[in-house]
Amino acid sequence: MKQDYRQLLKPKIINSISGLSLIAKVIVDGYLTGLNKSRRVGAGLEFSQYRGYEPGDDTRLLDWKMLARSGRYYIKQSEIDTHISVKFIIDASKSMLHEEDGLSKMDYIKVLTASLAHLAQSQGDAIGLYALNDKNLRSIQPTVQKQHFNRFLNELITIKGEGKWPASAISLDRIHDKSKKELIFFITDMYEYDLELTNLIKSLKTKRNEVVVLQVMGENEMEFDYEGFVIFEDLETGTKVKVDTKAAKKRYLDLLTKNLDESRNQFLVQGIGYHLFRLNVPISEALQLFLKRRRALL
């Protein structure tokens, strides 16, 4: 990257529309610059392949140069039926306020979501946003209009981590459209009490969509890099417990590994993608994942 976006990862910058927009642009532009330049067509769409002309196809999509060279009629596949709906479902419970080195999970998720949405919109896709906890549901239905991105960012920066994930079943009517091609990113730390997150994620999967879970964790959470006696607080319940970190470390890491493996396996069995992101993981990895999953829908 020409500019290290991590210098911009400060709460005051992240939580403003202009700041978040700048960070997303720097991340996406830096990532795309690193890719081999490929021919692009239409509204920034990557060229994929040709296919033979079929009766009923729009003749405006014919490639006349291919006709001149081969004497056959071809359509650029990437110019037809390549727009999809990209939806971001964000876990807005209070556990997302966990902070390390001045960066909370929630702020990291805002940057991650804004970057993915910026890339999606550049591909001509509709972007929608949903943020849930047991106190509130924020939602913006997907559209492709350019001005929609600023509204998307405005809603994104107003998300606050509070309460818990809803324990009762959630109606997916406002979130889920089973009749269309959708790429759904479910962004969470997977902090749950009784599989309430896992069960909802499973219910999102259909034959026509791609569902990807992005689990965001802090480095300290993953490594349990603490010393001595430490008081830990459950951000969602307020419960505090004093822990001898030396005595607890092995058991904690064993249980964490077990839980992560179980979550991954449950989702993979359902055909749901699963990826773990630490707060220090480059967001470019998520952009690469987006393009891969997007291609799977086309």
Short mmCIF file of C-alpha atoms in Angstrom, two decimals:
data_model
loop_
_atom_site.label_atom_id
_atom_site.label_comp_id
_atom_site.label_asym_id
_atom_site.label_seq_id
_atom_site.Cartn_x
_atom_site.Cartn_y
_atom_site.Cartn_z
CA MET A 1 0.00 0.00 0.00
CA LYS A 2 1.14 3.51 -0.72
CA GLN A 3 -0.27 4.60 2.63
CA ASP A 4 -0.46 2.54 5.78
CA TYR A 5 -4.13 2.69 6.72
CA ARG A 6 -3.34 1.66 10.29
CA GLN A 7 -2.18 5.20 10.97
CA LEU A 8 -5.81 6.20 10.42
CA LEU A 9 -7.31 3.67 12.83
CA LYS A 10 -8.29 6.12 15.54
CA PRO A 11 -11.82 6.26 17.00
CA LYS A 12 -12.30 9.94 16.10
CA ILE A 13 -11.45 9.24 12.43
CA ILE A 14 -13.33 5.94 12.21
CA ASN A 15 -16.51 7.42 13.66
CA SER A 16 -16.93 10.19 11.11
CA ILE A 17 -18.32 9.70 7.60
CA SER A 18 -15.41 11.45 5.89
CA GLY A 19 -12.85 9.60 8.01
CA LEU A 20 -14.36 6.17 7.52
CA SER A 21 -14.79 6.83 3.81
CA LEU A 22 -11.12 7.82 3.55
CA ILE A 23 -9.94 4.70 5.38
CA ALA A 24 -12.07 2.43 3.17
CA LYS A 25 -10.76 4.10 0.01
CA VAL A 26 -7.13 3.81 1.13
CA ILE A 27 -7.58 0.11 1.96
CA VAL A 28 -9.43 -0.80 -1.24
CA ASP A 29 -7.22 1.27 -3.55
CA GLY A 30 -4.13 -0.19 -1.94
CA TYR A 31 -5.43 -3.72 -2.36
CA LEU A 32 -6.47 -3.24 -5.99
CA THR A 33 -3.14 -1.62 -6.83
CA GLY A 34 -1.45 -4.79 -5.69
CA LEU A 35 -3.49 -6.97 -8.01
CA ASN A 36 -2.52 -7.62 -11.59
CA LYS A 37 -4.49 -5.16 -13.69
CA SER A 38 -7.17 -7.00 -15.63
CA ARG A 39 -9.44 -5.73 -18.36
CA ARG A 40 -12.54 -4.13 -16.88
CA VAL A 41 -15.95 -3.69 -18.40
CA GLY A 42 -19.19 -1.96 -17.47
CA ALA A 43 -19.37 -0.34 -14.06
CA GLY A 44 -15.95 -1.46 -12.85
CA LEU A 45 -16.70 -5.16 -13.23
CA GLU A 46 -13.85 -7.59 -13.79
CA PHE A 47 -14.02 -9.30 -17.17
CA SER A 48 -14.60 -13.04 -16.70
CA GLN A 49 -15.36 -14.94 -19.90
CA TYR A 50 -17.15 -15.08 -23.24
CA ARG A 51 -20.09 -17.30 -24.09
CA GLY A 52 -21.89 -17.97 -27.33
CA TYR A 53 -24.79 -15.71 -28.33
CA GLU A 54 -28.22 -17.17 -27.63
CA PRO A 55 -31.60 -16.07 -29.05
CA GLY A 56 -33.06 -13.39 -26.81
CA ASP A 57 -29.72 -11.93 -25.68
CA ASP A 58 -29.33 -8.18 -25.97
CA THR A 59 -27.42 -7.56 -29.21
CA ARG A 60 -25.80 -4.51 -27.61
CA LEU A 61 -23.68 -6.91 -25.56
CA LEU A 62 -22.18 -8.59 -28.62
CA ASP A 63 -18.41 -8.36 -28.92
CA TRP A 64 -17.92 -7.15 -32.47
CA LYS A 65 -14.15 -7.57 -32.40
CA MET A 66 -14.56 -11.24 -31.56
CA LEU A 67 -17.05 -11.53 -34.43
CA ALA A 68 -14.54 -9.98 -36.84
CA ARG A 69 -11.78 -12.34 -35.70
CA SER A 70 -13.76 -15.58 -35.44
CA GLY A 71 -16.89 -15.08 -37.51
CA ARG A 72 -18.95 -16.12 -34.48
CA TYR A 73 -21.17 -14.17 -32.12
CA TYR A 74 -20.02 -13.91 -28.50
CA ILE A 75 -21.37 -12.21 -25.39
CA LYS A 76 -19.16 -10.90 -22.58
CA GLN A 77 -20.45 -13.01 -19.71
CA SER A 78 -19.41 -10.46 -17.09
CA GLU A 79 -21.67 -7.80 -18.57
CA ILE A 80 -24.92 -9.68 -17.95
CA ASP A 81 -26.54 -10.69 -14.68
CA THR A 82 -23.46 -9.96 -12.58
CA HIS A 83 -24.89 -7.59 -10.00
CA ILE A 84 -25.63 -9.12 -6.63
CA SER A 85 -26.91 -7.97 -3.27
CA VAL A 86 -24.28 -7.79 -0.53
CA LYS A 87 -25.65 -7.68 3.01
CA PHE A 88 -23.71 -7.04 6.20
CA ILE A 89 -25.20 -8.30 9.46
CA ILE A 90 -23.33 -6.92 12.46
CA ASP A 91 -23.42 -8.23 16.00
CA ALA A 92 -23.96 -5.00 17.93
CA SER A 93 -23.92 -6.53 21.41
CA LYS A 94 -21.79 -5.02 24.17
CA SER A 95 -19.04 -7.65 23.92
CA MET A 96 -17.99 -5.88 20.71
CA LEU A 97 -16.63 -3.04 22.86
CA HIS A 98 -13.67 -5.19 23.88
CA GLU A 99 -10.62 -3.03 23.18
CA GLU A 100 -6.93 -3.73 22.62
CA ASP A 101 -4.20 -1.17 21.87
CA GLY A 102 -6.81 1.58 21.55
CA LEU A 103 -8.91 -0.26 18.95
CA SER A 104 -12.23 -1.91 19.84
CA LYS A 105 -13.78 -4.81 17.97
CA MET A 106 -16.63 -2.49 17.00
CA ASP A 107 -14.32 0.09 15.44
CA TYR A 108 -12.39 -2.64 13.60
CA ILE A 109 -15.69 -4.03 12.31
CA LYS A 110 -16.76 -0.59 11.07
CA VAL A 111 -13.56 -0.30 9.04
CA LEU A 112 -13.88 -3.87 7.79
CA THR A 113 -17.51 -3.38 6.75
CA ALA A 114 -16.90 0.00 5.12
CA SER A 115 -14.01 -1.43 3.08
CA LEU A 116 -16.01 -4.42 1.87
CA ALA A 117 -18.97 -2.17 1.04
CA HIS A 118 -16.73 0.23 -0.90
CA LEU A 119 -15.37 -2.65 -2.97
CA ALA A 120 -18.85 -4.12 -3.48
CA GLN A 121 -20.26 -0.83 -4.71
CA SER A 122 -17.33 -0.41 -7.11
CA GLN A 123 -18.41 -3.74 -8.61
CA GLY A 124 -21.92 -2.42 -9.17
CA ASP A 125 -23.48 -4.39 -6.32
CA ALA A 126 -26.26 -3.31 -3.96
CA ILE A 127 -25.17 -2.98 -0.32
CA GLY A 128 -27.33 -3.34 2.78
CA LEU A 129 -26.62 -3.08 6.49
CA TYR A 130 -28.21 -4.66 9.57
CA ALA A 131 -27.02 -4.24 13.16
CA LEU A 132 -28.69 -6.21 15.93
CA ASN A 133 -28.79 -6.55 19.69
CA ASP A 134 -31.60 -7.15 22.16
CA LYS A 135 -32.31 -3.40 22.37
CA ASN A 136 -32.33 -2.33 18.74
CA LEU A 137 -32.32 -3.32 15.07
CA ARG A 138 -30.78 -0.92 12.58
CA SER A 139 -31.30 -1.65 8.91
CA ILE A 140 -30.68 -0.20 5.47
CA GLN A 141 -32.07 -2.17 2.56
CA PRO A 142 -29.64 -2.80 -0.33
CA THR A 143 -29.50 -0.35 -3.23
CA VAL A 144 -26.89 0.49 -5.88
CA GLN A 145 -27.18 4.29 -5.95
CA LYS A 146 -23.88 6.14 -5.46
CA GLN A 147 -25.30 8.41 -2.75
CA HIS A 148 -26.38 5.33 -0.82
CA PHE A 149 -22.80 4.73 0.33
CA ASN A 150 -22.76 7.89 2.49
CA ARG A 151 -26.06 6.87 4.08
CA PHE A 152 -24.57 3.41 4.64
CA LEU A 153 -21.54 4.94 6.38
CA ASN A 154 -23.72 7.26 8.46
CA GLU A 155 -25.68 4.30 9.77
CA LEU A 156 -22.49 2.34 10.34
CA ILE A 157 -20.82 4.97 12.52
CA THR A 158 -23.92 5.32 14.72
CA ILE A 159 -23.84 1.65 15.75
CA LYS A 160 -23.11 1.25 19.45
CA GLY A 161 -22.31 -1.98 21.20
CA GLU A 162 -24.96 -2.48 23.86
CA GLY A 163 -26.99 -5.24 25.47
CA LYS A 164 -26.79 -8.83 24.29
CA TRP A 165 -27.58 -10.72 21.15
CA PRO A 166 -31.36 -11.48 21.18
CA ALA A 167 -32.01 -14.77 22.94
CA SER A 168 -35.35 -15.35 21.21
CA ALA A 169 -35.84 -16.21 17.55
CA ILE A 170 -35.45 -13.29 15.15
CA SER A 171 -37.71 -12.71 12.16
CA LEU A 172 -35.59 -12.64 9.03
CA ASP A 173 -38.28 -10.96 6.90
CA ARG A 174 -36.47 -7.60 6.93
CA ILE A 175 -33.06 -9.19 6.36
CA HIS A 176 -33.43 -12.18 4.11
CA ASP A 177 -34.60 -12.41 0.51
CA LYS A 178 -34.51 -16.07 -0.51
CA SER A 179 -35.48 -15.28 -4.10
CA LYS A 180 -32.31 -13.36 -5.02
CA LYS A 181 -28.59 -13.93 -5.26
CA GLU A 182 -27.13 -12.64 -2.03
CA LEU A 183 -23.72 -12.52 -0.42
CA ILE A 184 -24.22 -12.24 3.33
CA PHE A 185 -21.41 -11.33 5.70
CA PHE A 186 -22.23 -12.06 9.33
CA ILE A 187 -19.69 -10.18 11.47
CA THR A 188 -19.46 -11.14 15.13
CA ASP A 189 -17.19 -12.30 17.94
CA MET A 190 -19.45 -15.37 18.39
CA TYR A 191 -20.01 -14.55 22.06
CA GLU A 192 -23.20 -16.50 22.77
CA TYR A 193 -24.94 -18.17 25.68
CA ASP A 194 -27.03 -20.91 24.08
CA LEU A 195 -26.24 -21.16 20.34
CA GLU A 196 -28.49 -18.17 19.58
CA LEU A 197 -25.94 -16.76 17.12
CA THR A 198 -25.07 -20.13 15.60
CA ASN A 199 -28.70 -21.06 14.98
CA LEU A 200 -29.54 -17.75 13.31
CA ILE A 201 -26.51 -17.95 11.03
CA LYS A 202 -27.48 -21.46 9.95
CA SER A 203 -31.00 -20.28 9.10
CA LEU A 204 -29.61 -17.71 6.64
CA LYS A 205 -28.20 -20.27 4.22
CA THR A 206 -30.09 -21.11 1.02
CA LYS A 207 -29.16 -22.69 -2.30
CA ARG A 208 -29.01 -19.27 -3.97
CA ASN A 209 -26.82 -17.35 -1.54
CA GLU A 210 -23.36 -17.32 -0.03
CA VAL A 211 -23.09 -16.83 3.73
CA VAL A 212 -19.74 -15.99 5.32
CA VAL A 213 -19.05 -15.65 9.05
CA LEU A 214 -16.26 -13.24 9.97
CA GLN A 215 -15.39 -13.84 13.62
CA VAL A 216 -13.42 -10.94 15.10
CA MET A 217 -11.22 -11.57 18.14
CA GLY A 218 -8.55 -9.62 19.99
CA GLU A 219 -4.96 -10.81 20.28
CA ASN A 220 -5.22 -11.02 24.07
CA GLU A 221 -8.39 -13.07 23.76
CA MET A 222 -6.63 -15.49 21.44
CA GLU A 223 -3.34 -15.78 23.31
CA PHE A 224 -4.50 -15.08 26.90
CA ASP A 225 -1.41 -12.93 27.26
CA TYR A 226 -1.91 -11.84 30.85
CA GLU A 227 0.21 -12.13 33.98
CA GLY A 228 -0.59 -12.49 37.65
CA PHE A 229 -4.09 -12.09 39.10
CA VAL A 230 -6.44 -10.22 36.76
CA ILE A 231 -10.07 -9.16 37.20
CA PHE A 232 -12.10 -9.96 34.08
CA GLU A 233 -15.49 -8.37 33.43
CA ASP A 234 -18.26 -9.76 31.25
CA LEU A 235 -19.18 -6.68 29.24
CA GLU A 236 -22.71 -7.90 28.63
CA THR A 237 -23.67 -8.91 32.18
CA GLY A 238 -21.25 -6.85 34.27
CA THR A 239 -20.12 -9.98 36.13
CA LYS A 240 -16.54 -9.73 37.40
CA VAL A 241 -14.21 -12.56 38.34
CA LYS A 242 -10.66 -12.59 39.69
CA VAL A 243 -8.44 -15.07 37.83
CA ASP A 244 -4.97 -16.49 38.43
CA THR A 245 -3.88 -16.23 34.79
CA LYS A 246 -1.00 -18.68 35.12
CA ALA A 247 -3.28 -21.41 36.47
CA ALA A 248 -6.12 -20.65 34.04
CA LYS A 249 -4.22 -20.17 30.78
CA LYS A 250 -4.01 -23.76 29.55
CA ARG A 251 -7.64 -24.57 30.28
CA TYR A 252 -8.78 -21.30 28.69
CA LEU A 253 -6.79 -21.92 25.49
CA ASP A 254 -7.98 -25.54 25.28
CA LEU A 255 -11.63 -24.47 25.58
CA LEU A 256 -11.13 -21.64 23.10
CA THR A 257 -9.60 -23.97 20.52
CA LYS A 258 -12.44 -26.44 21.03
CA ASN A 259 -15.11 -23.75 20.62
CA LEU A 260 -13.50 -22.28 17.51
CA ASP A 261 -13.20 -25.72 15.92
CA GLU A 262 -16.82 -26.58 16.73
CA SER A 263 -18.10 -23.32 15.25
CA ARG A 264 -16.02 -23.73 12.10
CA ASN A 265 -17.12 -27.33 11.58
CA GLN A 266 -20.81 -26.57 12.18
CA PHE A 267 -20.79 -23.83 9.58
CA LEU A 268 -18.76 -25.74 6.99
CA VAL A 269 -21.21 -28.65 7.19
CA GLN A 270 -23.99 -26.19 6.29
CA GLY A 271 -21.99 -24.78 3.36
CA ILE A 272 -21.30 -21.57 5.28
CA GLY A 273 -17.90 -19.92 5.05
CA TYR A 274 -16.03 -19.20 8.26
CA HIS A 275 -12.97 -17.00 8.79
CA LEU A 276 -11.30 -15.79 11.97
CA PHE A 277 -9.97 -12.24 12.01
CA ARG A 278 -7.77 -10.88 14.75
CA LEU A 279 -7.72 -7.15 15.34
CA ASN A 280 -4.21 -7.00 13.87
CA VAL A 281 -5.05 -8.94 10.68
CA PRO A 282 -4.81 -6.87 7.45
CA ILE A 283 -8.27 -6.09 6.10
CA SER A 284 -7.03 -6.86 2.58
CA GLU A 285 -7.56 -10.53 3.45
CA ALA A 286 -11.30 -9.85 3.72
CA LEU A 287 -11.30 -8.10 0.33
CA GLN A 288 -9.73 -11.13 -1.30
CA LEU A 289 -12.34 -13.31 0.39
CA PHE A 290 -15.12 -11.04 -0.90
CA LEU A 291 -14.02 -11.35 -4.53
CA LYS A 292 -13.73 -15.12 -4.21
CA ARG A 293 -17.20 -15.52 -2.69
CA ARG A 294 -18.69 -13.08 -5.17
CA ARG A 295 -17.40 -15.10 -8.11
CA ALA A 296 -19.03 -18.20 -6.62
CA LEU A 297 -22.45 -16.56 -7.04
CA LEU A 298 -22.03 -15.52 -10.68
#
